[in-house]
Coordinates of C-alpha atoms in Angstrom, one line a residue:
M1 CA 201.6 18.7 68.2
H2 CA 199.8 16.9 71.3
S3 CA 198.6 13.5 70.4
L4 CA 194.6 13.0 71.6
N5 CA 195.9 10.9 74.9
Q6 CA 197.3 14.3 75.9
E7 CA 194.9 16.3 75.7
I8 CA 192.6 14.1 77.4
K9 CA 194.8 13.5 79.9
A10 CA 195.8 17.4 80.3
F11 CA 192.0 18.2 80.7
S12 CA 190.7 19.2 83.2
R13 CA 186.3 18.4 84.5
N14 CA 186.4 22.1 85.8
N15 CA 186.5 23.2 82.3
L16 CA 183.3 21.4 81.9
R17 CA 179.7 23.8 81.9
K18 CA 177.6 22.6 84.3
Q19 CA 174.3 21.0 82.7
C20 CA 170.6 22.0 84.8
T21 CA 166.9 21.2 83.2
R22 CA 164.3 23.5 84.5
V23 CA 161.3 21.4 84.7
T24 CA 157.5 22.8 85.4
T25 CA 155.5 20.0 87.1
L26 CA 151.6 19.5 85.9
T27 CA 150.8 21.4 90.1
G28 CA 152.9 24.4 88.8
K29 CA 156.1 23.7 90.9
K30 CA 159.2 24.6 89.1
I31 CA 162.3 22.1 89.9
I32 CA 166.0 22.3 88.6
E33 CA 167.7 19.1 87.9
T34 CA 171.3 19.0 87.6
W35 CA 174.1 16.8 87.3
K36 CA 177.4 16.1 89.6
D37 CA 179.2 13.1 90.6
A38 CA 177.9 11.3 88.1
R39 CA 174.4 11.4 89.6
I40 CA 171.3 13.3 89.1
H41 CA 170.4 15.9 91.7
V42 CA 166.7 17.7 92.2
V43 CA 165.8 20.9 93.6
E44 CA 163.0 23.1 93.8
E45 CA 163.7 26.4 92.5
V46 CA 162.7 29.3 94.5
E47 CA 163.2 32.1 92.5
P48 CA 161.6 33.0 88.8
S49 CA 163.3 31.7 86.0
S50 CA 165.6 34.3 84.8
G51 CA 165.8 32.6 81.2
G52 CA 169.5 31.8 81.6
S53 CA 171.6 29.4 79.8
C54 CA 169.8 26.5 80.8
G55 CA 166.6 25.7 80.6
Y56 CA 163.5 23.6 78.6
V57 CA 161.9 24.6 75.3
Q58 CA 158.3 25.7 75.7
D59 CA 155.6 24.2 73.0
L60 CA 153.6 27.9 72.3
S61 CA 151.8 25.8 69.5
L62 CA 148.3 26.0 69.9
D63 CA 146.0 23.0 70.1
L64 CA 142.3 23.5 68.2
H65 CA 141.4 20.8 67.0
V66 CA 138.4 19.7 68.4
G67 CA 137.0 16.0 68.6
V68 CA 133.6 15.9 68.3
I69 CA 132.2 12.6 70.1
K70 CA 128.8 13.0 69.8
P71 CA 127.4 16.0 67.7
W72 CA 126.4 17.2 70.6
L73 CA 129.8 16.7 72.4
L74 CA 133.1 17.7 71.9
L75 CA 136.4 17.8 73.4
G76 CA 139.4 20.4 73.5
S77 CA 142.0 22.4 75.0
Q78 CA 141.9 25.8 76.3
D79 CA 143.1 27.0 73.0
A80 CA 140.3 25.9 71.3
A81 CA 138.0 27.4 74.3
H82 CA 139.8 30.9 74.0
D83 CA 139.1 31.0 69.9
L84 CA 135.7 32.0 69.2
D85 CA 135.7 31.6 65.6
I86 CA 136.0 27.6 66.4
L87 CA 133.6 27.5 68.6
K88 CA 131.6 29.2 66.4
K89 CA 132.2 26.8 63.6
H90 CA 131.1 24.1 66.1
K91 CA 127.9 25.3 67.0
V92 CA 129.0 25.0 70.7
T93 CA 126.4 26.8 72.9
H94 CA 127.5 25.3 76.3
I95 CA 131.2 25.0 77.8
L96 CA 131.9 22.6 80.3
N97 CA 135.5 24.1 82.4
V98 CA 137.2 21.7 84.5
A99 CA 140.5 22.7 84.1
Y100 CA 142.7 24.8 87.1
G101 CA 143.4 28.5 86.6
V102 CA 142.3 29.3 83.1
E103 CA 139.1 31.7 82.7
N104 CA 136.4 31.5 80.5
A105 CA 136.6 33.8 77.7
F106 CA 133.1 34.6 76.2
L107 CA 130.7 34.8 79.5
S108 CA 128.5 36.5 76.7
D109 CA 128.6 34.2 74.2
F110 CA 128.2 30.5 76.2
V111 CA 126.6 29.0 78.8
Y112 CA 129.7 28.1 81.4
K113 CA 130.3 26.0 84.6
S114 CA 133.4 25.7 85.8
I115 CA 135.3 23.3 88.2
S116 CA 139.0 23.6 89.0
I117 CA 140.4 19.7 88.9
L118 CA 143.8 19.2 89.4
D119 CA 145.3 16.5 87.3
L120 CA 146.6 14.5 89.4
P121 CA 146.5 10.6 90.0
E122 CA 145.5 11.1 93.8
T123 CA 143.1 13.1 92.6
N124 CA 139.0 11.8 92.7
I125 CA 137.6 12.3 89.6
L126 CA 134.5 10.9 90.8
S127 CA 133.5 12.5 92.8
Y128 CA 133.0 15.4 89.9
F129 CA 130.7 13.0 87.2
P130 CA 127.8 13.9 88.9
E131 CA 127.6 17.5 88.4
C132 CA 129.8 17.2 85.0
F133 CA 127.2 15.0 83.5
E134 CA 124.6 16.9 84.8
F135 CA 125.5 20.0 82.9
I136 CA 125.9 17.5 80.0
E137 CA 123.0 16.7 80.2
Q138 CA 121.5 19.6 80.3
A139 CA 123.1 21.1 77.3
K140 CA 122.1 18.2 75.5
M141 CA 117.9 18.3 76.7
E142 CA 118.2 21.8 75.3
D143 CA 119.3 20.8 72.2
G144 CA 122.4 22.5 72.6
V145 CA 126.3 21.4 72.1
V146 CA 128.7 21.3 75.0
F147 CA 132.2 21.3 74.7
V148 CA 134.3 19.8 77.5
H149 CA 138.0 21.1 78.1
C150 CA 140.8 21.5 80.5
N151 CA 144.4 23.4 80.4
A152 CA 145.3 20.3 77.0
G153 CA 142.1 18.1 76.2
V154 CA 144.1 15.0 77.4
S155 CA 144.1 13.9 81.3
R156 CA 140.7 16.0 83.3
A157 CA 137.9 16.7 80.1
A158 CA 138.5 13.5 78.4
A159 CA 138.2 11.2 81.7
I160 CA 135.2 13.5 82.3
V161 CA 133.7 12.7 78.6
I162 CA 134.4 8.9 79.0
G163 CA 132.6 8.7 82.6
F164 CA 129.9 10.0 80.8
L165 CA 129.9 8.1 78.1
M166 CA 129.7 5.0 80.3
N167 CA 127.7 6.1 82.2
S168 CA 124.4 7.8 79.8
E169 CA 125.2 5.1 76.6
E170 CA 125.9 2.6 79.6
I171 CA 129.1 1.0 77.5
S172 CA 132.4 -0.5 79.0
F173 CA 135.8 1.6 80.1
T174 CA 137.3 0.2 76.8
S175 CA 134.4 1.2 74.1
A176 CA 134.1 4.8 76.5
F177 CA 137.7 5.1 75.7
T178 CA 138.2 4.2 72.5
L179 CA 135.2 6.2 70.9
V180 CA 137.1 9.2 72.8
K181 CA 140.6 8.1 71.1
N182 CA 139.3 7.9 67.9
A183 CA 137.4 11.6 68.5
R184 CA 140.7 13.0 70.1
P185 CA 143.7 10.9 69.2
S186 CA 145.9 12.7 71.9
I187 CA 144.0 12.0 75.0
C188 CA 145.8 10.0 78.3
P189 CA 144.2 10.6 81.1
N190 CA 146.4 9.8 84.2
T191 CA 147.2 7.0 85.5
G192 CA 145.0 7.5 88.6
F193 CA 141.6 8.5 86.5
M194 CA 142.3 5.0 84.5
Q195 CA 142.3 3.0 87.4
Q196 CA 139.3 4.9 88.6
L197 CA 137.6 5.0 85.7
R198 CA 138.1 0.9 85.9
T199 CA 136.7 0.6 89.5
Y200 CA 133.9 3.2 88.2
Q201 CA 133.3 0.3 85.7
E202 CA 132.9 -2.7 88.5
G203 CA 130.8 -0.6 90.6
K204 CA 128.4 0.1 87.5
Q205 CA 128.5 -3.9 87.3
R206 CA 127.9 -4.8 90.4
N207 CA 124.5 -2.3 90.8
E208 CA 123.1 -3.8 87.7
C209 CA 123.7 -7.2 88.9
D210 CA 122.1 -6.6 92.0
N211 CA 118.9 -4.7 90.0
I212 CA 118.7 -8.3 87.8
Q213 CA 118.6 -9.9 91.5
E214 CA 116.2 -7.7 92.8
L215 CA 114.0 -8.0 89.8
E216 CA 114.3 -11.7 90.0
K217 CA 112.9 -11.6 93.6
G218 CA 109.9 -9.9 93.1
D219 CA 108.9 -12.1 90.2
S220 CA 109.1 -15.5 92.4
S221 CA 107.3 -13.8 95.0

């Protein structure tokens, strides 16, 4: 019987099975990560995956949790947006869809507004605030219930709702983030959105200071 040391010395690296990991990025790009010469190599996958021996396990479970921010303001994922029973249960009347590539499912049942936003740190989320806020305010004025969603209900939709609360409730980023996080614990806006929301707060604070100064000038004249 060969000793363990002999077996190790006799073992050929050619017998090792090559391992790889297929990853789909948020933008839909498919890449393959492989190890070679003790280094990781990343290449873009051109052909569709054939379901071979290496890959990753998709999470196919549905996320039907709806975060209730206000009685009339809800946050969730595309799964909930495509579940009529869930939407009816929460008395939804308006749906703000800020996902990319997600169709509206019940056009005859709800008032929709769709704005395709990419979940990338470099996306200017602030540029979408005015039309999103207008739609949310419209739903509120009509005594409706608005459901805001993206794909996962974690980054884009959360950033929109946080920004809306900062604007309408005149509260800080931290307070708005906490309100939304408590209602839907899974939220996690990407780093770019988080920074933009902080910048948004700074801009609002500057405007408030300018307004105060203008009022003081008017009182002294």
